[in-house]
Amino acid sequence: MATRNSGVRGATAARAARAVVDALDGLPIATEITTPADDSAPLVKLTHHERTSYLLPVWAGQGFPRDVRRALAATHHAPGTTLVITAEQMSPGAVELLREENLTAWVDRTGRAMIDTPDGILVARTEPRAGHARATSPSPEFRWAAGTAATAEYLLSLAAAQGSAREPFTIPSVHVVATQVGLSPSGTSRVMSRFDTQGWTLKSGGKRGATAKRTLADPGAMLSSWAAWAPAREVEDILAHGLIRDVETYLRTSFAGALDGYPWAVGGWLAASVGTGALLTSAQGSATVYVDGDVLGDAKLRARLLDAADLSAVPQGERLRLRPAPRHVLAASRWAGSLPCVSPVRVYRDLLDDADRGAVRAREAAEYVRQHEIGF
């Protein structure tokens, strides 16, 4: 009855079907997940009194407009089914996009649902169901560690830099990824297999050789899980204070000179403001700066840096948060205006970290970066 592009299948298709069933739980509508004879994507059969409808669930990641456009571009279906977009949480812009496309069915994992089928089955639930928490916590089936988190961030940063809204991102070879994140090839391969199991990545073609490839099938779900885990980790920042009138001017002159060639990049609210062109400010008044971990990890080099930059280490009231940067973080940095900035993926995580420390509107700024800079 229906077929879908093979780029989004398996665990992702099952997640989409389960989202529909969960959203309709408790309503007087019978639901059943069925698999067509041609083994294409599962359908959800709805039965209400004597009416029956078949839904084709399509997963659209976090539910931003860009997620929905990507899902629609990779999907087609035959008459006799109703396309239903499923996501973690549908944004107002995504819902409006569906209206413009004359699509009448969507659900999200908060329990909200809007379904209008040609067979006369109508569901309209605009508020989240009791007990349906927004999916911002790491998957209980997935345990993050430093190596898996570094791999995820590297892949997500590459995908965000590619900026494609239509085609899944093709992941570099295991050896390339291993080199960038500091893992062994065998360790990286195990991490990738775990991502496959989650439905975040999809392996296709041969087991080895030119035909073998892996794509990032659900970057939005991976990003949410990684970001929810990452801010909870203890970050050993060096808090520094100095007479700084304008932080951007200071960083590109005095601070850059003090680093004497060592790599660094700004993160957090300052990188978000420079990268997006939006006027974002920090209620905490400090800026996050990532510095080569070898510099901050060496007591003599750290002291020399602080002295050359006219900074003093303080327990609180800092102007700068100097954060040790792993290799892959600085490798993914790019220039925005006159400052080197970490990737939007890392900026998103920084802002969530700021929100956890009580920074006003940091969470809203994080979502702004996610929508406008990351796109999934």
Tab-separated table of C-alpha atoms in Angstrom:
chain	number	residue	atom	x	y	z
A	1	MET	CA	0.000	0.000	0.000
A	2	ALA	CA	2.820	2.366	0.709
A	3	THR	CA	6.527	2.713	0.246
A	4	ARG	CA	9.092	5.100	1.674
A	5	ASN	CA	12.588	6.172	0.900
A	6	SER	CA	14.999	3.637	2.384
A	7	GLY	CA	16.979	6.431	4.063
A	8	VAL	CA	14.560	6.510	6.988
A	9	ARG	CA	13.525	3.048	8.022
A	10	GLY	CA	13.963	0.372	10.661
A	11	ALA	CA	14.088	1.816	14.150
A	12	THR	CA	13.069	5.274	12.943
A	13	ALA	CA	9.929	3.933	11.224
A	14	ALA	CA	9.075	1.890	14.305
A	15	ARG	CA	9.497	4.995	16.490
A	16	ALA	CA	7.105	6.923	14.251
A	17	ALA	CA	4.453	4.178	14.423
A	18	ARG	CA	4.811	3.870	18.194
A	19	ALA	CA	4.419	7.650	18.597
A	20	VAL	CA	1.005	7.446	16.887
A	21	VAL	CA	-0.166	4.542	19.042
A	22	ASP	CA	1.024	6.233	22.248
A	23	ALA	CA	-0.620	9.551	21.339
A	24	LEU	CA	-4.002	7.865	20.767
A	25	ASP	CA	-3.864	5.717	23.883
A	26	GLY	CA	-6.987	6.188	25.993
A	27	LEU	CA	-9.205	7.292	23.122
A	28	PRO	CA	-12.089	5.099	21.850
A	29	ILE	CA	-10.082	4.266	18.733
A	30	ALA	CA	-8.509	0.867	18.189
A	31	THR	CA	-4.934	1.021	16.905
A	32	GLU	CA	-2.828	-1.698	15.326
A	33	ILE	CA	0.644	-1.519	13.790
A	34	THR	CA	0.745	-3.532	10.575
A	35	THR	CA	3.546	-4.358	8.142
A	36	PRO	CA	2.633	-4.429	4.427
A	37	ALA	CA	3.348	-7.564	2.405
A	38	ASP	CA	6.185	-5.825	0.566
A	39	ASP	CA	7.930	-5.237	3.928
A	40	SER	CA	7.837	-1.461	3.475
A	41	ALA	CA	7.285	0.986	6.318
A	42	PRO	CA	4.766	-0.035	8.987
A	43	LEU	CA	1.262	1.426	8.908
A	44	VAL	CA	-1.053	2.182	11.800
A	45	LYS	CA	-4.582	0.897	11.336
A	46	LEU	CA	-7.270	2.967	13.078
A	47	THR	CA	-10.718	1.553	13.750
A	48	HIS	CA	-13.572	3.589	15.190
A	49	HIS	CA	-17.035	2.027	15.112
A	50	GLU	CA	-17.312	0.824	11.498
A	51	ARG	CA	-14.706	3.204	10.084
A	52	THR	CA	-11.152	2.152	9.271
A	53	SER	CA	-8.191	4.288	8.225
A	54	TYR	CA	-4.568	3.459	7.493
A	55	LEU	CA	-1.916	5.957	8.591
A	56	LEU	CA	1.619	6.110	7.220
A	57	PRO	CA	3.720	7.515	10.101
A	58	VAL	CA	6.817	9.492	9.132
A	59	TRP	CA	9.361	10.536	11.748
A	60	ALA	CA	10.400	14.211	11.628
A	61	GLY	CA	12.942	14.412	14.429
A	62	GLN	CA	12.432	17.323	16.801
A	63	GLY	CA	9.496	18.777	14.872
A	64	PHE	CA	11.070	21.951	13.520
A	65	PRO	CA	10.046	23.115	10.010
A	66	ARG	CA	13.367	21.958	8.590
A	67	ASP	CA	12.802	18.482	10.077
A	68	VAL	CA	9.361	18.323	8.474
A	69	ARG	CA	10.660	19.463	5.069
A	70	ARG	CA	13.374	16.786	5.173
A	71	ALA	CA	10.836	14.095	6.103
A	72	LEU	CA	8.398	15.134	3.364
A	73	ALA	CA	11.143	15.228	0.735
A	74	ALA	CA	12.131	11.638	1.555
A	75	THR	CA	8.582	10.259	1.610
A	76	HIS	CA	5.863	9.323	-0.839
A	77	HIS	CA	2.721	7.267	-0.352
A	78	ALA	CA	-0.046	5.723	-2.400
A	79	PRO	CA	-3.763	6.523	-2.222
A	80	GLY	CA	-5.499	4.732	0.588
A	81	THR	CA	-3.183	5.924	3.345
A	82	THR	CA	-3.045	9.144	5.337
A	83	LEU	CA	0.403	10.595	5.865
A	84	VAL	CA	0.952	11.486	9.534
A	85	ILE	CA	4.026	13.437	10.605
A	86	THR	CA	5.421	12.395	13.988
A	87	ALA	CA	8.056	14.173	16.063
A	88	GLU	CA	9.378	14.773	19.542
A	89	GLN	CA	7.433	18.031	19.806
A	90	MET	CA	5.860	19.804	16.836
A	91	SER	CA	6.767	23.490	16.698
A	92	PRO	CA	4.148	26.099	15.696
A	93	GLY	CA	6.097	26.752	12.501
A	94	ALA	CA	6.025	23.073	11.567
A	95	VAL	CA	2.283	22.863	12.168
A	96	GLU	CA	1.766	25.909	9.968
A	97	LEU	CA	3.942	24.334	7.274
A	98	LEU	CA	1.731	21.239	7.256
A	99	ARG	CA	-1.364	23.437	6.898
A	100	GLU	CA	0.219	25.138	3.886
A	101	GLU	CA	0.893	21.702	2.372
A	102	ASN	CA	-2.752	20.673	3.023
A	103	LEU	CA	-1.613	17.844	5.294
A	104	THR	CA	-4.110	16.999	8.000
A	105	ALA	CA	-2.338	14.609	10.354
A	106	TRP	CA	0.445	14.959	12.911
A	107	VAL	CA	1.262	13.713	16.407
A	108	ASP	CA	4.146	14.268	18.786
A	109	ARG	CA	5.553	12.452	21.768
A	110	THR	CA	3.992	14.851	24.253
A	111	GLY	CA	0.657	13.260	23.331
A	112	ARG	CA	-0.647	16.084	21.160
A	113	ALA	CA	-2.402	14.896	18.022
A	114	MET	CA	-4.280	16.316	15.040
A	115	ILE	CA	-5.634	13.661	12.679
A	116	ASP	CA	-8.362	14.068	10.070
A	117	THR	CA	-8.699	11.090	7.718
A	118	PRO	CA	-10.811	10.797	4.541
A	119	ASP	CA	-12.695	7.971	6.278
A	120	GLY	CA	-14.064	10.375	8.861
A	121	ILE	CA	-11.860	9.628	11.871
A	122	LEU	CA	-11.048	12.910	13.611
A	123	VAL	CA	-8.679	13.444	16.551
A	124	ALA	CA	-7.899	16.903	17.929
A	125	ARG	CA	-5.769	17.052	21.067
A	126	THR	CA	-3.933	20.359	21.370
A	127	GLU	CA	-2.559	19.942	24.905
A	128	PRO	CA	0.025	17.389	26.073
A	129	ARG	CA	-1.429	14.350	27.785
A	130	ALA	CA	-0.932	13.953	31.519
A	131	GLY	CA	2.150	11.837	32.084
A	132	HIS	CA	3.666	12.673	28.680
A	133	ALA	CA	6.869	14.511	29.499
A	134	ARG	CA	8.707	16.330	26.782
A	135	ALA	CA	11.477	14.092	25.532
A	136	THR	CA	14.544	16.016	26.706
A	137	SER	CA	16.195	13.324	28.824
A	138	PRO	CA	18.657	10.784	27.491
A	139	SER	CA	17.119	7.572	26.230
A	140	PRO	CA	16.956	5.053	29.089
A	141	GLU	CA	18.294	2.432	26.675
A	142	PHE	CA	21.399	4.464	25.877
A	143	ARG	CA	24.261	5.121	28.250
A	144	TRP	CA	26.503	8.015	27.344
A	145	ALA	CA	30.219	8.143	28.086
A	146	ALA	CA	33.008	10.488	27.043
A	147	GLY	CA	33.867	8.539	23.881
A	148	THR	CA	30.308	8.128	22.635
A	149	ALA	CA	29.545	11.771	23.420
A	150	ALA	CA	32.610	13.002	21.513
A	151	THR	CA	31.654	10.862	18.523
A	152	ALA	CA	28.074	12.135	18.548
A	153	GLU	CA	29.180	15.767	18.789
A	154	TYR	CA	31.618	15.342	15.916
A	155	LEU	CA	28.944	13.814	13.662
A	156	LEU	CA	26.308	16.366	14.634
A	157	SER	CA	28.708	19.253	14.012
A	158	LEU	CA	29.519	17.920	10.541
A	159	ALA	CA	25.828	17.503	9.738
A	160	ALA	CA	25.021	21.048	10.919
A	161	ALA	CA	27.865	22.457	8.830
A	162	GLN	CA	26.565	20.613	5.755
A	163	GLY	CA	23.220	22.366	6.195
A	164	SER	CA	21.256	19.934	4.035
A	165	ALA	CA	17.525	19.848	4.734
A	166	ARG	CA	16.785	17.099	2.229
A	167	GLU	CA	19.471	14.427	2.162
A	168	PRO	CA	20.695	12.423	5.185
A	169	PHE	CA	24.288	13.244	6.079
A	170	THR	CA	26.790	10.583	4.976
A	171	ILE	CA	29.179	9.804	7.822
A	172	PRO	CA	32.943	9.659	7.114
A	173	SER	CA	34.784	6.362	7.445
A	174	VAL	CA	35.367	4.804	10.843
A	175	HIS	CA	39.085	5.601	10.592
A	176	VAL	CA	38.409	9.293	9.938
A	177	VAL	CA	35.973	9.549	12.844
A	178	ALA	CA	38.350	7.666	15.154
A	179	THR	CA	41.183	10.075	14.351
A	180	GLN	CA	39.056	13.133	15.023
A	181	VAL	CA	37.590	11.999	18.364
A	182	GLY	CA	40.639	10.195	19.734
A	183	LEU	CA	39.217	6.669	19.852
A	184	SER	CA	40.568	3.469	18.342
A	185	PRO	CA	38.936	2.284	15.076
A	186	SER	CA	37.489	-0.742	16.872
A	187	GLY	CA	36.099	1.443	19.653
A	188	THR	CA	34.587	3.826	17.116
A	189	SER	CA	33.001	0.911	15.266
A	190	ARG	CA	31.344	-0.249	18.484
A	191	VAL	CA	30.022	3.263	19.124
A	192	MET	CA	28.568	3.406	15.603
A	193	SER	CA	26.848	0.058	16.099
A	194	ARG	CA	25.203	1.428	19.245
A	195	PHE	CA	24.017	4.474	17.308
A	196	ASP	CA	22.593	2.114	14.659
A	197	THR	CA	20.631	0.299	17.351
A	198	GLN	CA	19.129	3.586	18.532
A	199	GLY	CA	18.029	4.411	14.981
A	200	TRP	CA	20.201	7.535	14.962
A	201	THR	CA	22.478	6.190	12.222
A	202	LEU	CA	21.737	3.803	9.388
A	203	LYS	CA	24.209	1.404	7.790
A	204	SER	CA	23.618	0.350	4.194
A	205	GLY	CA	25.401	-1.303	1.270
A	206	GLY	CA	28.091	-3.922	1.800
A	207	LYS	CA	29.701	-4.752	5.115
A	208	ARG	CA	32.993	-3.321	3.859
A	209	GLY	CA	34.399	-1.654	0.782
A	210	ALA	CA	33.239	1.092	-1.559
A	211	THR	CA	29.534	0.206	-1.308
A	212	ALA	CA	29.383	0.328	2.496
A	213	LYS	CA	28.170	3.577	3.977
A	214	ARG	CA	26.454	4.953	7.046
A	215	THR	CA	24.118	7.947	7.218
A	216	LEU	CA	22.885	10.089	10.073
A	217	ALA	CA	19.222	9.091	9.932
A	218	ASP	CA	17.834	10.920	12.974
A	219	PRO	CA	20.178	13.737	14.023
A	220	GLY	CA	17.468	15.516	15.999
A	221	ALA	CA	16.937	12.615	18.397
A	222	MET	CA	20.693	12.135	18.785
A	223	LEU	CA	21.178	15.850	19.502
A	224	SER	CA	18.455	15.912	22.168
A	225	SER	CA	19.822	12.878	23.969
A	226	TRP	CA	23.435	14.078	23.797
A	227	ALA	CA	22.593	17.620	24.890
A	228	ALA	CA	20.511	16.414	27.837
A	229	TRP	CA	23.449	14.329	29.046
A	230	ALA	CA	26.293	16.733	28.320
A	231	PRO	CA	25.345	19.731	30.538
A	232	ALA	CA	24.978	17.396	33.499
A	233	ARG	CA	28.673	16.514	33.317
A	234	GLU	CA	31.031	18.376	35.594
A	235	VAL	CA	32.930	21.030	33.633
A	236	GLU	CA	36.208	22.226	35.128
A	237	ASP	CA	36.175	25.837	33.973
A	238	ILE	CA	38.813	28.357	34.960
A	239	LEU	CA	36.951	31.444	36.145
A	240	ALA	CA	38.850	34.601	35.254
A	241	HIS	CA	38.334	38.295	35.880
A	242	GLY	CA	39.963	41.349	34.340
A	243	LEU	CA	39.285	44.950	33.349
A	244	ILE	CA	37.377	44.232	30.136
A	245	ARG	CA	35.264	46.984	28.628
A	246	ASP	CA	34.146	45.236	25.437
A	247	VAL	CA	34.579	41.470	25.464
A	248	GLU	CA	34.709	41.034	21.661
A	249	THR	CA	37.415	43.661	21.254
A	250	TYR	CA	39.359	42.236	24.192
A	251	LEU	CA	39.249	38.668	22.846
A	252	ARG	CA	40.427	39.471	19.339
A	253	THR	CA	43.263	41.710	20.569
A	254	SER	CA	44.670	41.185	24.071
A	255	PHE	CA	43.461	37.626	24.585
A	256	ALA	CA	44.419	36.376	21.120
A	257	GLY	CA	47.886	37.880	21.569
A	258	ALA	CA	48.302	36.200	24.943
A	259	LEU	CA	47.499	32.764	23.466
A	260	ASP	CA	50.544	33.132	21.196
A	261	GLY	CA	49.262	30.744	18.511
A	262	TYR	CA	47.456	28.209	20.694
A	263	PRO	CA	43.947	27.478	19.318
A	264	TRP	CA	40.872	28.865	21.017
A	265	ALA	CA	37.240	29.650	20.184
A	266	VAL	CA	34.316	31.343	21.887
A	267	GLY	CA	31.165	29.477	22.863
A	268	GLY	CA	27.924	30.115	24.711
A	269	TRP	CA	25.921	33.293	24.343
A	270	LEU	CA	28.728	35.236	22.640
A	271	ALA	CA	29.149	32.642	19.887
A	272	ALA	CA	25.367	32.504	19.490
A	273	SER	CA	25.155	36.275	19.132
A	274	VAL	CA	28.030	36.464	16.641
A	275	GLY	CA	26.925	33.389	14.691
A	276	THR	CA	23.229	34.192	14.308
A	277	GLY	CA	23.401	37.977	14.190
A	278	ALA	CA	20.696	38.041	16.876
A	279	LEU	CA	21.023	40.247	19.928
A	280	LEU	CA	21.602	37.669	22.671
A	281	THR	CA	22.903	38.600	26.093
A	282	SER	CA	23.937	36.702	29.197
A	283	ALA	CA	22.407	37.510	32.565
A	284	GLN	CA	25.570	36.138	34.162
A	285	GLY	CA	27.781	38.682	32.402
A	286	SER	CA	30.505	36.157	31.557
A	287	ALA	CA	31.614	34.704	28.244
A	288	THR	CA	32.708	31.112	27.616
A	289	VAL	CA	36.033	30.679	25.826
A	290	TYR	CA	37.372	27.277	24.799
A	291	VAL	CA	41.142	26.990	25.013
A	292	ASP	CA	43.485	24.199	23.980
A	293	GLY	CA	43.360	21.622	26.767
A	294	ASP	CA	47.176	21.389	26.870
A	295	VAL	CA	47.346	25.053	27.882
A	296	LEU	CA	44.765	24.982	30.655
A	297	GLY	CA	45.917	21.584	31.866
A	298	ASP	CA	49.511	22.748	32.423
A	299	ALA	CA	49.840	24.904	35.558
A	300	LYS	CA	52.786	26.916	34.204
A	301	LEU	CA	51.225	27.557	30.800
A	302	ARG	CA	47.928	28.486	32.443
A	303	ALA	CA	49.597	30.965	34.776
A	304	ARG	CA	51.545	32.458	31.858
A	305	LEU	CA	48.322	32.849	29.848
A	306	LEU	CA	46.451	34.565	32.665
A	307	ASP	CA	49.351	36.948	33.287
A	308	ALA	CA	49.787	37.818	29.592
A	309	ALA	CA	46.042	38.399	29.206
A	310	ASP	CA	45.826	40.586	32.362
A	311	LEU	CA	43.445	38.095	33.974
A	312	SER	CA	43.193	36.727	37.495
A	313	ALA	CA	41.641	33.429	38.544
A	314	VAL	CA	38.617	34.044	40.811
A	315	PRO	CA	36.114	31.801	42.612
A	316	GLN	CA	33.156	33.852	41.359
A	317	GLY	CA	32.287	37.121	39.603
A	318	GLU	CA	34.178	36.076	36.470
A	319	ARG	CA	34.192	37.870	33.127
A	320	LEU	CA	35.447	34.810	31.252
A	321	ARG	CA	34.921	31.098	31.715
A	322	LEU	CA	38.008	29.430	30.260
A	323	ARG	CA	37.016	25.876	29.313
A	324	PRO	CA	39.441	23.088	28.306
A	325	ALA	CA	38.675	22.152	24.702
A	326	PRO	CA	38.851	18.562	23.415
A	327	ARG	CA	40.464	18.115	20.006
A	328	HIS	CA	37.207	17.627	18.093
A	329	VAL	CA	35.644	20.784	19.541
A	330	LEU	CA	38.348	23.122	18.245
A	331	ALA	CA	38.568	21.189	14.966
A	332	ALA	CA	34.876	21.958	14.323
A	333	SER	CA	35.218	25.683	15.120
A	334	ARG	CA	34.697	28.306	12.415
A	335	TRP	CA	35.071	32.045	12.062
A	336	ALA	CA	32.011	34.217	12.571
A	337	GLY	CA	32.735	37.887	12.109
A	338	SER	CA	36.055	38.587	13.776
A	339	LEU	CA	35.965	35.725	16.295
A	340	PRO	CA	36.586	31.976	16.099
A	341	CYS	CA	33.449	30.202	17.363
A	342	VAL	CA	32.768	26.605	18.332
A	343	SER	CA	30.172	24.713	16.293
A	344	PRO	CA	26.469	25.566	16.736
A	345	VAL	CA	26.022	22.118	18.266
A	346	ARG	CA	28.458	22.971	21.072
A	347	VAL	CA	26.919	26.453	21.411
A	348	TYR	CA	23.515	24.814	21.903
A	349	ARG	CA	24.915	22.658	24.671
A	350	ASP	CA	26.667	25.646	26.285
A	351	LEU	CA	23.415	27.591	26.437
A	352	LEU	CA	21.601	24.667	28.051
A	353	ASP	CA	24.469	24.553	30.554
A	354	ASP	CA	23.958	28.287	31.221
A	355	ALA	CA	20.234	27.663	31.714
A	356	ASP	CA	21.003	24.991	34.299
A	357	ARG	CA	23.083	27.599	36.155
A	358	GLY	CA	20.113	29.963	36.162
A	359	ALA	CA	20.924	32.271	33.242
A	360	VAL	CA	17.789	34.140	32.194
A	361	ARG	CA	16.475	33.238	28.709
A	362	ALA	CA	19.408	30.914	27.990
A	363	ARG	CA	17.053	28.071	27.121
A	364	GLU	CA	15.181	30.261	24.647
A	365	ALA	CA	18.510	31.273	23.102
A	366	ALA	CA	19.437	27.592	22.821
A	367	GLU	CA	16.250	26.830	20.915
A	368	TYR	CA	16.897	29.818	18.649
A	369	VAL	CA	20.340	28.438	17.779
A	370	ARG	CA	18.865	25.006	17.198
A	371	GLN	CA	16.257	26.273	14.780
A	372	HIS	CA	18.338	28.823	12.882
A	373	GLU	CA	21.887	27.455	13.016
A	374	ILE	CA	21.594	23.689	13.475
A	375	GLY	CA	18.319	22.941	11.728
A	376	PHE	CA	17.453	19.599	13.329
